[in-house]
XYZ file of C-alpha atoms in Angstrom:
753
model
C -46.418 -29.542 20.414
C -44.269 -26.917 22.213
C -43.644 -26.968 26.023
C -46.503 -25.432 27.907
C -46.059 -21.826 29.002
C -45.557 -22.704 32.681
C -42.840 -25.261 31.759
C -41.226 -22.661 29.528
C -41.295 -19.909 32.057
C -39.883 -22.288 34.653
C -37.106 -23.294 32.252
C -36.231 -19.658 31.588
C -36.250 -18.845 35.308
C -33.581 -21.433 35.913
C -31.172 -20.030 33.318
C -28.702 -17.481 34.612
C -28.709 -14.126 32.920
C -32.198 -14.565 31.372
C -34.856 -12.228 32.656
C -38.538 -12.998 32.855
C -39.635 -9.535 31.739
C -41.929 -9.367 28.705
C -39.956 -9.174 25.527
C -40.823 -9.133 21.839
C -38.328 -12.077 21.315
C -40.809 -14.126 23.459
C -43.522 -13.472 20.920
C -41.393 -15.188 18.121
C -42.287 -18.723 16.993
C -39.634 -19.915 14.643
C -41.745 -22.996 13.776
C -43.952 -20.867 11.610
C -43.142 -21.703 7.997
C -41.054 -24.879 8.798
C -43.895 -27.041 7.328
C -45.272 -26.992 3.812
C -43.894 -24.434 1.384
C -42.641 -21.806 3.848
C -39.071 -23.227 3.841
C -37.971 -21.493 7.071
C -35.692 -23.021 9.664
C -36.310 -23.267 13.292
C -32.740 -22.968 14.607
C -30.663 -20.332 16.281
C -29.413 -17.117 14.725
C -29.129 -13.409 15.536
C -30.382 -10.526 13.404
C -28.640 -10.570 9.995
C -26.003 -12.945 11.422
C -23.462 -15.035 9.545
C -24.450 -18.179 11.556
C -27.761 -19.969 11.095
C -27.333 -23.071 13.354
C -30.269 -25.353 12.755
C -31.260 -28.992 12.634
C -31.395 -30.766 9.287
C -33.983 -33.410 8.860
C -33.033 -34.360 5.373
C -30.515 -33.401 2.620
C -31.846 -35.220 -0.322
C -30.578 -35.021 -3.866
C -31.434 -31.877 -5.847
C -34.264 -33.450 -7.849
C -36.251 -34.072 -4.656
C -34.988 -31.320 -2.442
C -37.458 -28.493 -2.966
C -39.281 -29.165 0.359
C -35.986 -29.177 2.292
C -34.660 -25.850 1.001
C -34.042 -24.878 4.611
C -32.859 -28.357 5.599
C -35.863 -28.969 7.932
C -39.451 -30.079 7.340
C -41.811 -30.175 10.371
C -43.362 -33.371 9.173
C -40.139 -35.392 9.358
C -39.359 -37.662 12.267
C -35.563 -37.881 12.306
C -32.692 -35.340 12.607
C -29.494 -35.964 10.512
C -27.431 -33.386 12.372
C -27.019 -29.646 13.001
C -25.360 -27.486 10.389
C -24.289 -23.860 10.516
C -25.628 -22.226 7.388
C -29.193 -21.918 6.032
C -31.357 -19.869 3.875
C -34.765 -18.693 5.291
C -37.654 -19.293 2.913
C -35.831 -19.741 -0.299
C -37.237 -21.714 -3.286
C -33.838 -22.959 -4.415
C -31.157 -23.701 -1.945
C -27.580 -24.690 -0.979
C -25.583 -24.378 2.303
C -25.972 -26.800 5.145
C -22.272 -26.415 5.947
C -20.296 -27.957 8.772
C -22.794 -30.621 9.902
C -22.222 -32.101 13.370
C -24.088 -34.822 15.267
C -23.592 -35.867 18.904
C -23.625 -39.597 19.446
C -23.831 -41.702 22.572
C -22.421 -45.124 22.328
C -21.671 -46.873 19.051
C -20.678 -44.505 16.127
C -21.948 -45.075 12.696
C -20.311 -43.078 9.880
C -23.298 -42.933 7.438
C -26.511 -40.991 8.169
C -28.592 -44.003 7.336
C -32.206 -44.405 6.179
C -34.770 -42.320 8.053
C -37.292 -45.201 7.606
C -34.898 -47.670 9.271
C -33.989 -46.564 12.859
C -30.421 -47.466 13.832
C -29.255 -47.720 10.180
C -27.041 -44.750 10.569
C -26.067 -41.799 12.828
C -29.348 -39.854 12.410
C -31.767 -39.944 15.297
C -35.542 -39.934 15.846
C -37.045 -37.032 17.768
C -40.497 -35.749 18.780
C -41.771 -32.290 18.516
C -42.792 -32.367 22.177
C -39.154 -32.158 23.056
C -38.303 -29.260 20.773
C -37.955 -25.618 22.163
C -37.839 -22.994 19.417
C -37.167 -19.431 20.431
C -35.485 -16.334 18.905
C -31.783 -17.211 19.242
C -32.178 -20.677 20.729
C -33.177 -24.195 19.800
C -33.303 -27.384 21.786
C -34.326 -31.065 21.021
C -33.893 -34.461 22.542
C -32.303 -37.000 20.196
C -34.337 -39.935 21.247
C -32.088 -42.673 19.868
C -29.187 -41.402 21.957
C -30.981 -39.807 24.930
C -29.025 -36.640 24.233
C -30.411 -33.239 25.007
C -29.093 -30.942 22.288
C -29.113 -27.153 22.697
C -28.080 -24.496 20.109
C -27.537 -20.784 20.264
C -25.670 -18.296 18.104
C -23.626 -15.065 17.917
C -22.904 -13.143 14.714
C -19.987 -15.403 13.556
C -20.042 -18.238 16.094
C -22.457 -21.075 16.772
C -22.661 -22.525 20.333
C -23.717 -26.081 21.092
C -24.497 -27.766 24.427
C -24.992 -31.536 24.527
C -26.052 -33.360 27.642
C -25.237 -37.025 27.336
C -26.932 -39.859 29.285
C -24.949 -41.098 32.346
C -22.617 -43.911 31.655
C -22.587 -43.608 27.878
C -19.453 -42.635 25.900
C -19.715 -39.264 24.294
C -18.747 -38.575 20.668
C -19.142 -35.811 18.187
C -19.311 -36.586 14.434
C -18.368 -33.933 11.929
C -19.471 -34.698 8.360
C -18.169 -32.537 5.550
C -19.991 -34.486 2.814
C -23.717 -33.439 2.955
C -25.223 -30.235 1.579
C -28.698 -28.819 1.167
C -29.647 -29.674 -2.480
C -27.203 -32.529 -2.491
C -25.904 -34.571 -5.346
C -22.872 -36.709 -6.303
C -19.722 -34.645 -6.961
C -21.025 -31.555 -5.282
C -18.128 -31.393 -2.880
C -15.041 -30.586 -4.988
C -12.526 -30.643 -2.178
C -12.318 -30.465 1.652
C -9.666 -30.210 4.269
C -9.739 -31.107 7.964
C -7.124 -30.553 10.554
C -6.610 -30.941 14.356
C -4.192 -28.542 15.936
C -2.099 -29.280 18.908
C -4.394 -27.261 21.174
C -7.417 -29.298 20.037
C -8.783 -26.728 17.618
C -10.502 -28.496 14.697
C -10.509 -26.417 11.427
C -10.955 -26.929 7.807
C -12.685 -25.803 4.533
C -14.693 -27.288 1.770
C -15.286 -26.131 -1.766
C -18.555 -27.018 -3.516
C -19.974 -26.757 -6.964
C -23.466 -25.658 -5.875
C -25.768 -22.742 -6.651
C -22.722 -20.426 -6.425
C -20.035 -22.454 -8.271
C -16.668 -22.859 -6.473
C -17.896 -21.614 -3.074
C -15.418 -22.152 -0.310
C -16.573 -22.236 3.345
C -14.119 -22.591 6.167
C -14.645 -23.236 9.818
C -12.977 -23.610 13.194
C -14.279 -25.627 16.195
C -13.335 -25.988 19.838
C -14.567 -28.011 22.787
C -14.866 -27.320 26.524
C -13.386 -30.696 27.303
C -10.225 -32.402 26.017
C -10.563 -34.861 23.164
C -9.703 -38.392 24.343
C -9.228 -39.579 20.788
C -10.221 -38.677 17.266
C -10.404 -40.323 13.855
C -10.299 -38.545 10.511
C -11.729 -40.573 7.532
C -11.810 -40.088 3.784
C -14.925 -41.979 2.850
C -14.647 -41.574 -0.870
C -14.655 -44.852 -2.743
C -14.075 -45.809 -6.360
C -10.981 -43.620 -6.708
C -7.985 -45.466 -8.034
C -5.324 -43.100 -6.796
C -5.750 -40.765 -3.793
C -2.064 -39.832 -3.530
C 0.403 -41.217 -0.898
C -0.744 -41.621 2.686
C 0.474 -39.260 5.320
C 2.304 -40.206 8.378
C 0.535 -43.044 10.302
C -1.272 -46.102 8.948
C -4.599 -45.667 10.594
C -7.231 -42.975 10.351
C -6.809 -42.462 14.254
C -3.117 -41.385 13.641
C -3.963 -38.516 11.278
C -3.757 -34.863 12.338
C -5.019 -33.759 8.978
C -7.069 -35.154 6.140
C -7.794 -33.983 2.555
C -10.416 -35.335 0.170
C -13.954 -35.097 -1.087
C -15.734 -37.176 1.557
C -14.309 -36.275 4.987
C -15.761 -37.362 8.243
C -14.262 -36.709 11.601
C -15.194 -38.502 14.902
C -14.115 -36.924 18.203
C -14.308 -39.099 21.330
C -14.709 -37.711 24.892
C -15.242 -40.827 27.000
C -17.877 -40.793 29.733
C -18.536 -37.117 30.689
C -19.464 -35.711 34.095
C -20.871 -32.571 32.598
C -22.383 -31.387 29.204
C -20.123 -31.080 26.273
C -19.985 -27.545 24.820
C -18.859 -26.835 21.296
C -18.262 -23.546 19.523
C -17.909 -23.221 15.827
C -16.912 -20.062 13.735
C -17.171 -19.896 9.980
C -15.366 -17.797 7.370
C -15.912 -17.343 3.583
C -12.209 -16.590 3.275
C -9.950 -19.032 5.072
C -9.518 -21.523 7.925
C -7.138 -18.992 9.620
C -9.839 -16.333 9.471
C -12.310 -18.759 10.966
C -9.874 -19.318 13.891
C -9.547 -15.569 14.179
C -13.262 -15.234 14.252
C -13.533 -17.813 17.064
C -10.810 -16.013 18.932
C -12.623 -12.612 18.485
C -16.296 -13.583 18.817
C -16.184 -16.878 20.661
C -14.271 -16.192 23.975
C -14.966 -18.216 27.100
C -17.362 -21.073 27.876
C -20.744 -19.849 29.067
C -23.572 -21.235 26.934
C -26.328 -19.584 29.003
C -24.681 -16.203 28.723
C -24.420 -16.559 24.993
C -28.119 -17.542 24.803
C -29.028 -14.549 26.855
C -27.040 -12.305 24.459
C -28.798 -13.778 21.451
C -32.195 -13.167 23.134
C -31.138 -9.590 23.948
C -30.027 -9.061 20.323
C -33.526 -10.028 19.244
C -35.253 -7.992 21.880
C -33.336 -4.945 20.761
C -33.979 -5.596 17.024
C -37.699 -6.252 17.427
C -38.209 -3.348 19.783
C -38.358 -0.963 16.813
C -42.140 -1.635 16.852
C -44.393 -2.028 19.866
C -47.672 -3.718 18.938
C -50.946 -4.080 20.890
C -52.720 -7.197 19.578
C -54.164 -10.468 20.848
C -51.696 -13.247 21.519
C -51.882 -15.155 18.390
C -51.715 -11.988 16.191
C -48.716 -10.810 18.347
C -46.996 -14.044 17.575
C -47.634 -13.751 13.809
C -46.574 -10.113 13.765
C -43.315 -10.511 15.682
C -42.443 -13.775 13.896
C -42.865 -12.007 10.655
C -40.643 -9.118 11.740
C -38.118 -11.765 13.003
C -38.142 -13.452 9.598
C -37.715 -10.094 7.909
C -34.581 -9.476 9.906
C -32.688 -12.682 8.993
C -31.285 -11.496 5.583
C -29.097 -10.213 4.052
C -26.536 -11.918 6.263
C -23.168 -10.751 7.455
C -20.482 -12.122 5.111
C -17.337 -10.638 6.504
C -14.800 -11.805 8.958
C -13.760 -10.035 12.099
C -10.709 -8.578 10.411
C -12.935 -6.997 7.670
C -12.138 -9.471 4.838
C -14.825 -10.854 2.642
C -15.128 -12.916 -0.539
C -16.258 -11.069 -3.625
C -17.981 -12.296 -6.833
C -14.552 -12.520 -8.442
C -13.748 -15.196 -5.785
C -11.000 -12.907 -4.570
C -10.544 -11.666 -0.995
C -11.337 -7.966 -0.390
C -11.089 -5.671 2.610
C -14.095 -3.594 3.808
C -13.248 -0.067 4.828
C -15.727 1.600 7.235
C -18.631 -0.699 6.638
C -19.742 -4.339 7.146
C -20.154 -6.513 4.081
C -23.522 -8.276 3.756
C -24.571 -10.858 1.187
C -27.470 -13.299 0.736
C -29.497 -11.165 -1.752
C -32.692 -12.519 -3.107
C -33.218 -9.337 -4.883
C -36.111 -10.305 -7.097
C -38.019 -10.794 -3.868
C -36.749 -8.442 -1.231
C -36.771 -5.197 -3.154
C -40.527 -5.199 -2.918
C -41.183 -4.860 0.760
C -38.368 -6.388 2.955
C -35.751 -3.815 1.993
C -38.240 -0.926 2.082
C -39.092 -2.162 5.627
C -35.394 -1.910 6.612
C -35.227 1.554 5.146
C -38.103 2.585 7.333
C -36.993 0.769 10.515
C -33.178 0.459 10.162
C -31.729 3.085 7.862
C -28.320 2.500 9.523
C -28.219 -1.028 8.225
C -29.554 0.090 4.738
C -26.372 2.228 4.510
C -24.222 -0.894 4.944
C -26.496 -2.878 2.598
C -26.071 -0.354 -0.167
C -22.313 -0.110 0.350
C -22.205 -3.990 0.193
C -24.059 -4.044 -3.092
C -21.774 -1.339 -4.553
C -18.709 -3.039 -3.258
C -19.863 -6.408 -4.909
C -20.307 -4.537 -8.123
C -16.728 -3.144 -8.028
C -15.466 -6.706 -7.607
C -17.688 -8.265 -10.232
C -15.953 -9.642 -13.298
C -18.980 -8.359 -15.192
C -19.049 -4.886 -13.602
C -22.708 -5.069 -12.516
C -24.615 -5.242 -9.295
C -25.638 -8.485 -7.585
C -28.715 -10.399 -8.883
C -29.069 -13.288 -6.426
C -25.862 -13.538 -4.365
C -24.803 -15.313 -1.244
C -21.422 -15.368 0.702
C -20.317 -12.768 -1.874
C -20.807 -15.019 -4.966
C -23.342 -14.704 -7.781
C -25.885 -17.347 -8.762
C -27.659 -15.451 -11.625
C -31.033 -16.643 -10.319
C -34.251 -14.784 -11.269
C -34.587 -11.743 -13.479
C -34.382 -7.942 -13.385
C -31.560 -5.746 -11.925
C -33.304 -5.159 -8.681
C -30.363 -4.033 -6.685
C -31.200 -0.781 -8.482
C -34.590 -0.081 -6.707
C -32.999 -1.238 -3.364
C -30.347 1.582 -3.701
C -32.831 4.074 -5.152
C -35.408 3.430 -2.419
C -32.862 4.061 0.273
C -31.489 7.278 -1.326
C -34.925 8.761 -2.207
C -36.029 8.185 1.475
C -33.057 10.006 2.846
C -30.572 7.190 3.619
C -27.011 8.521 3.287
C -23.547 7.399 4.330
C -22.684 5.828 1.018
C -21.130 7.368 -2.087
C -24.165 8.250 -4.194
C -22.052 8.889 -7.320
C -20.459 5.395 -7.214
C -23.885 3.864 -6.489
C -25.414 5.658 -9.501
C -22.604 4.553 -11.728
C -23.129 0.931 -10.559
C -26.905 1.297 -11.300
C -26.276 2.586 -14.818
C -23.677 -0.153 -15.441
C -26.248 -2.778 -14.538
C -29.038 -1.213 -16.624
C -26.839 -1.036 -19.726
C -24.944 -4.291 -19.660
C -26.187 -5.865 -22.979
C -25.366 -9.580 -22.383
C -27.486 -9.727 -19.221
C -30.995 -11.008 -19.987
C -30.928 -9.613 -23.493
C -30.670 -5.975 -22.296
C -29.038 -5.363 -25.650
C -32.290 -5.955 -27.528
C -34.346 -4.261 -24.850
C -32.375 -1.022 -25.213
C -32.619 -1.288 -28.986
C -36.297 -2.349 -29.445
C -37.828 -1.257 -26.080
C -38.773 -4.726 -25.154
C -37.136 -8.213 -24.808
C -38.002 -10.347 -27.842
C -39.304 -13.747 -26.921
C -37.545 -15.411 -29.928
C -34.210 -14.168 -28.418
C -34.785 -14.518 -24.649
C -37.280 -16.561 -22.612
C -39.887 -14.927 -20.392
C -39.674 -11.817 -22.437
C -42.873 -10.144 -21.084
C -41.719 -10.354 -17.436
C -38.269 -9.145 -18.322
C -39.606 -6.122 -20.249
C -41.862 -5.182 -17.365
C -39.325 -5.633 -14.688
C -36.628 -3.816 -16.587
C -38.986 -0.901 -17.145
C -39.663 -0.630 -13.385
C -35.987 -0.801 -12.655
C -35.362 1.941 -15.180
C -37.850 4.141 -13.449
C -36.308 3.597 -10.063
C -32.913 4.574 -11.479
C -34.484 7.698 -12.902
C -35.780 8.662 -9.432
C -32.329 8.518 -7.854
C -30.808 10.419 -10.807
C -33.542 13.064 -10.382
C -32.915 13.302 -6.656
C -29.237 13.834 -7.421
C -29.872 16.573 -9.974
C -28.788 14.439 -12.892
C -31.603 15.567 -15.198
C -30.252 14.151 -18.417
C -29.874 10.672 -16.847
C -33.232 10.908 -15.242
C -34.934 11.862 -18.551
C -33.234 8.978 -20.325
C -34.468 6.335 -17.923
C -37.833 7.853 -17.422
C -38.293 7.207 -21.173
C -37.098 3.617 -20.743
C -39.579 3.282 -17.949
C -42.411 3.532 -20.465
C -41.326 0.431 -22.198
C -44.054 -1.410 -20.312
C -46.411 -0.182 -23.035
C -44.671 -2.368 -25.530
C -45.849 -5.438 -23.630
C -49.479 -4.258 -23.356
C -51.834 -5.909 -25.819
C -54.985 -3.809 -25.942
C -56.813 -6.490 -27.834
C -56.590 -9.128 -25.156
C -56.099 -6.831 -22.190
C -52.905 -8.617 -21.080
C -49.225 -8.074 -20.984
C -47.599 -10.228 -23.598
C -44.155 -10.966 -25.115
C -43.335 -9.724 -28.626
C -41.067 -11.299 -31.204
C -38.208 -9.427 -32.868
C -40.450 -8.380 -35.746
C -42.803 -6.594 -33.348
C -45.640 -9.187 -33.389
C -47.004 -10.744 -30.216
C -46.115 -14.365 -29.898
C -48.901 -16.756 -30.939
C -50.658 -18.869 -29.831
C -51.493 -17.079 -26.589
C -52.767 -18.690 -23.399
C -53.008 -16.189 -20.484
C -53.044 -19.068 -18.033
C -49.658 -20.508 -19.190
C -46.954 -20.166 -16.680
C -43.265 -21.084 -16.144
C -40.162 -21.421 -18.202
C -40.759 -21.365 -21.918
C -43.740 -19.094 -21.553
C -43.808 -15.242 -21.728
C -43.518 -15.014 -17.935
C -41.237 -15.712 -14.961
C -43.003 -17.813 -12.276
C -46.339 -16.421 -13.172
C -48.808 -15.966 -16.059
C -50.696 -13.137 -17.764
C -53.229 -12.925 -15.014
C -50.493 -12.246 -12.468
C -48.054 -10.175 -14.511
C -50.453 -7.876 -16.315
C -50.615 -5.649 -13.238
C -46.873 -5.110 -12.947
C -46.503 -1.455 -13.667
C -45.941 -0.105 -10.228
C -44.199 2.944 -11.632
C -47.159 4.110 -13.614
C -50.480 2.640 -12.212
C -52.533 5.561 -13.663
C -51.124 4.792 -17.106
C -52.071 1.156 -16.667
C -55.549 2.058 -15.567
C -56.034 4.283 -18.675
C -54.727 1.488 -20.856
C -57.141 -1.005 -19.400
C -60.119 1.311 -20.045
C -60.548 3.423 -16.964
C -61.273 2.941 -13.246
C -64.469 0.852 -13.601
C -62.905 -1.601 -16.040
C -59.715 -1.762 -14.029
C -61.645 -2.716 -10.880
C -63.738 -5.188 -12.742
C -60.560 -6.884 -14.132
C -59.010 -6.959 -10.695
C -62.070 -8.607 -9.270
C -61.982 -11.236 -12.093
C -58.501 -12.139 -10.868
C -59.497 -12.706 -7.282
C -62.854 -14.236 -8.019
C -61.859 -16.788 -10.725
C -62.237 -20.506 -10.056
C -58.814 -21.965 -10.599
C -57.641 -25.516 -10.075
C -54.258 -25.411 -8.190
C -53.216 -28.470 -10.125
C -52.742 -26.110 -13.113
C -49.555 -25.055 -11.479
C -48.266 -28.438 -10.432
C -45.152 -28.028 -12.504
C -44.460 -24.479 -11.319
C -43.517 -25.066 -7.617
C -43.480 -21.400 -6.559
C -47.035 -20.489 -7.638
C -48.976 -21.195 -4.421
C -51.394 -19.518 -2.120
C -54.041 -19.088 -4.831
C -57.092 -16.801 -4.437
C -58.514 -17.066 -7.911
C -55.532 -16.293 -10.164
C -53.956 -14.199 -7.435
C -50.950 -16.203 -6.024
C -49.801 -14.796 -2.692
C -47.172 -17.487 -2.385
C -45.107 -15.765 -5.119
C -43.929 -12.183 -5.301
C -45.360 -10.864 -8.651
C -48.833 -10.816 -6.974
C -47.873 -8.922 -3.829
C -48.884 -5.497 -4.817
C -52.119 -6.307 -6.650
C -54.518 -6.024 -3.774
C -53.459 -2.443 -3.206
C -54.223 -1.345 -6.831
C -57.825 -0.812 -6.085
C -56.683 2.326 -4.207
C -55.549 3.899 -7.441
C -58.836 3.315 -9.169
C -60.997 4.899 -6.495
C -62.104 1.715 -4.694
C -60.031 1.521 -1.539
C -62.794 -0.593 0.246
C -62.027 -3.404 -2.183
C -58.252 -3.201 -1.187
C -59.495 -3.538 2.431
C -61.649 -6.587 1.531
C -58.919 -8.328 -0.400
C -56.345 -7.668 2.330
C -58.482 -9.378 4.937
C -59.057 -12.263 2.517
C -55.319 -12.646 2.099
C -54.327 -12.249 5.720
C -57.013 -14.772 6.848
C -56.089 -17.381 4.311
C -52.323 -17.005 3.648
C -50.913 -16.598 7.164
C -51.342 -18.670 10.417
C -49.382 -19.342 13.648
C -48.644 -22.928 12.585
C -45.702 -24.731 11.046
C -47.628 -24.634 7.700
C -48.648 -20.990 8.317
C -46.850 -19.582 5.227
C -48.514 -20.652 1.943
C -45.340 -19.941 -0.134
C -41.686 -19.473 0.166
C -40.888 -16.686 2.749
C -38.070 -15.748 0.293
C -35.643 -14.313 2.766
C -38.328 -12.190 4.487
C -40.439 -10.772 1.598
C -43.628 -12.688 2.542
C -43.127 -11.685 6.104
C -42.358 -8.045 5.344
C -45.599 -7.903 3.300
C -47.384 -9.147 6.548
C -45.690 -6.488 8.705
C -46.555 -3.653 6.335
C -50.104 -4.860 5.831
C -50.718 -5.389 9.570
C -49.665 -1.746 10.039
C -52.005 -0.475 7.345
C -49.885 0.657 4.493
C -47.578 -0.875 1.850
C -44.745 0.296 -0.576
C -46.370 -0.529 -3.850
C -43.668 1.424 -5.676
C -40.271 1.271 -3.978
C -38.050 4.193 -4.860
C -40.954 6.530 -4.451
C -41.779 8.023 -1.120
C -45.441 6.915 -1.282
C -47.221 4.138 0.611
C -50.633 2.912 -0.364
C -52.984 2.646 2.529
C -54.889 -0.523 3.276
C -56.355 -1.309 6.618
C -54.662 -2.181 9.843
C -54.853 -5.541 11.521
C -53.402 -4.543 14.851
C -55.237 -2.145 17.316
C -52.121 -0.053 17.949
C -48.532 -0.029 16.803
C -45.758 2.382 17.663
C -42.715 2.617 15.384
C -39.605 3.936 17.246
C -37.852 5.695 14.419
C -34.050 6.031 13.962
C -34.446 9.857 14.120
C -35.704 9.601 17.678
C -39.397 10.248 16.764
C -42.315 7.920 17.156
C -45.059 7.166 14.657
C -48.178 5.468 15.952
C -50.833 3.608 13.958
C -54.102 3.073 15.791
C -57.502 1.623 14.870
C -60.936 1.545 16.498
C -63.187 -0.193 16.684
C -61.029 -3.058 15.242
C -63.183 -6.230 15.215
C -64.792 -8.546 12.715
C -67.942 -6.395 12.732
C -65.990 -3.373 11.576
C -63.767 -4.537 8.600
C -63.871 -1.293 6.579
C -62.058 1.967 6.930
C -64.386 4.938 7.429
C -61.736 7.646 7.603
C -57.976 7.824 8.027
C -56.496 10.855 9.799
C -52.941 11.922 10.302
C -52.410 13.963 13.467
C -56.083 14.600 13.609
C -56.498 15.746 9.985
C -58.348 13.488 7.492
C -56.368 12.300 4.537
C -58.016 13.081 1.232
C -56.608 10.076 -0.597
C -55.528 6.553 0.523
C -51.815 7.401 0.320
C -49.087 8.175 2.920
C -45.664 9.686 2.348
C -42.471 8.542 3.920
C -41.647 11.914 5.195
C -44.953 12.087 7.101
C -43.938 8.944 8.900
C -40.512 10.278 9.726
C -42.083 13.457 11.127
C -43.740 11.293 13.825
C -47.315 11.539 15.007
C -50.368 9.296 14.769
C -52.188 7.693 11.833
C -55.627 6.805 13.061
C -58.161 4.490 11.251
C -61.807 4.880 12.147
C -63.301 1.536 11.270
C -66.942 0.828 10.402
C -69.299 -1.939 9.343
C -69.943 -0.892 5.713
C -67.628 0.145 2.829
C -67.070 3.921 2.472
C -67.899 3.987 -1.219
């Protein structure tokens, strides 16, 4: 339960600097997706910020950590602490850096068992005490009687802890735990207390991105009465000679793999405030970030700034919709604006995939790239709404390629480092989509060179055989069907940029490669399949088989056989024409499928028949009816998906939000159109779910979507008109949006067949 609206309004009224005027940030509910498979976090951050300051309810070992990919699960009853870095909606994870826990009274150095209250420093809490808002989080730690409040800036996290009267106040800093934890993950860490009371340090982990170093700097608004620095690692025969002093309380610095710091403040007359900056480069840079971005002590002012940052970011779209739908819409837009994240210090330095330090010149460096997911809708949404940021995103991708030991663009990167997770070279369509839609401000020649380098790097995902055979052979490389299909689409997107730049030779070469999807098509079965090196399809064939070791990546033949976004007419022809294509689509949605079939493939969730909305390969499928002359069926399926896959509840996302992709799908679909083929300028039209939405475009123009009558009795589109003129086909061009005007949907009770 959240505080009632009157309580919340009263609380806001008492905060200096916070206005009560209506704001889009007030429509955000960060709880959505924190339960079940959504894997979002409820804590404080700002748009695309480096800091994600959020509670962690568990950091279990990696074998059991899938549910806690964001560190928090709504069903948990204890909080372990508050850490400063989190992914939003990822399926795999890491981070959870710089965990702190305020403690009143006795200090325990281990987190303890959540099933045994008092066994460690973690505390019980109740959801009734939580407040989750854009840029702010608060909770009462019941075991200590401490009111904890969090807010954030771009590089600094701000804490305010109100301790019970008469109790000694402590802050515990634990550099041991991580999200997706396991023995030996922390390779080394350092902790130091300077003469002015600044606490700083770094730790290096062997996690998803091996050898990642994350540094921090921390200050308090009140003097430290005493502090103790511990190295809790046991079983090590030789740790080197001790430093000066014989007791942990004597140490000004500590090095090791299991460091814990406890800072004592005595009995406080006012709340303890803490500010923490992070850096992917060095502790000195973290201190400099704190100096640059963390001036003063005014928690309420920082909270107001975070709220204002979200109001400004979300104001790119004004929506008229009922309360619950508004909440879902703006929360989706909020989630779509969390990643990629700033990964550059105030002095312009950032860490590259070569682990070296680089200097940004004239742009801000962003990382956290779940490219297999976000190229589909999240990045196209940013191209539409924030082309200024898209410029920096593209420059960041190209800069990462220039620093790559392999000379290719990122695949799945964070804090500048590569993880090699998922398939395809989907930085290519991100760049092409931006360029084709008019985003400039980056060196297009360098970008194109980077795209070609990624598309021709033979060791990656058996591109060598793909370039030779026209497909990825399953006897050489797992998931060959998916890789063939995704490479072919990426090739096509590269061709579109080359064409737009006048590089006809390059465009022709990659247009030819884009046709490689045909090598995966099996006319006999009507499915996309993997071939062996000798050209034969792999046998035996089970179209329902999914997961590693099969022909497909996180999917099966029912889901991947529709993945030819660059040539839907060609796919329709191969399938036997419009009628057969529509019938096969219906079979996907109408099939009776036991979800237990995918119990060993965690990411395949949100089933409607074989359609799996909880995973990205399905995201464009409902829109394919448009291409086969049955747009009313797209409209039917979209309502089916929106009604069953999204809700304004903690379990309101049926699959990983995947750094905003699930949420961006919602935003586009609610508006009534979707980018089936990023790197083209065409959107497929669905049906709107909001009565009116106005996009405030970067060029100063406005584009409005309206629908009437929009109610359950009128679920179908009768006519779509642009500036009063009916559209002949269910498609819209990017340039038509940028020109401004109104897209109006006349809704009706029956399909317009």
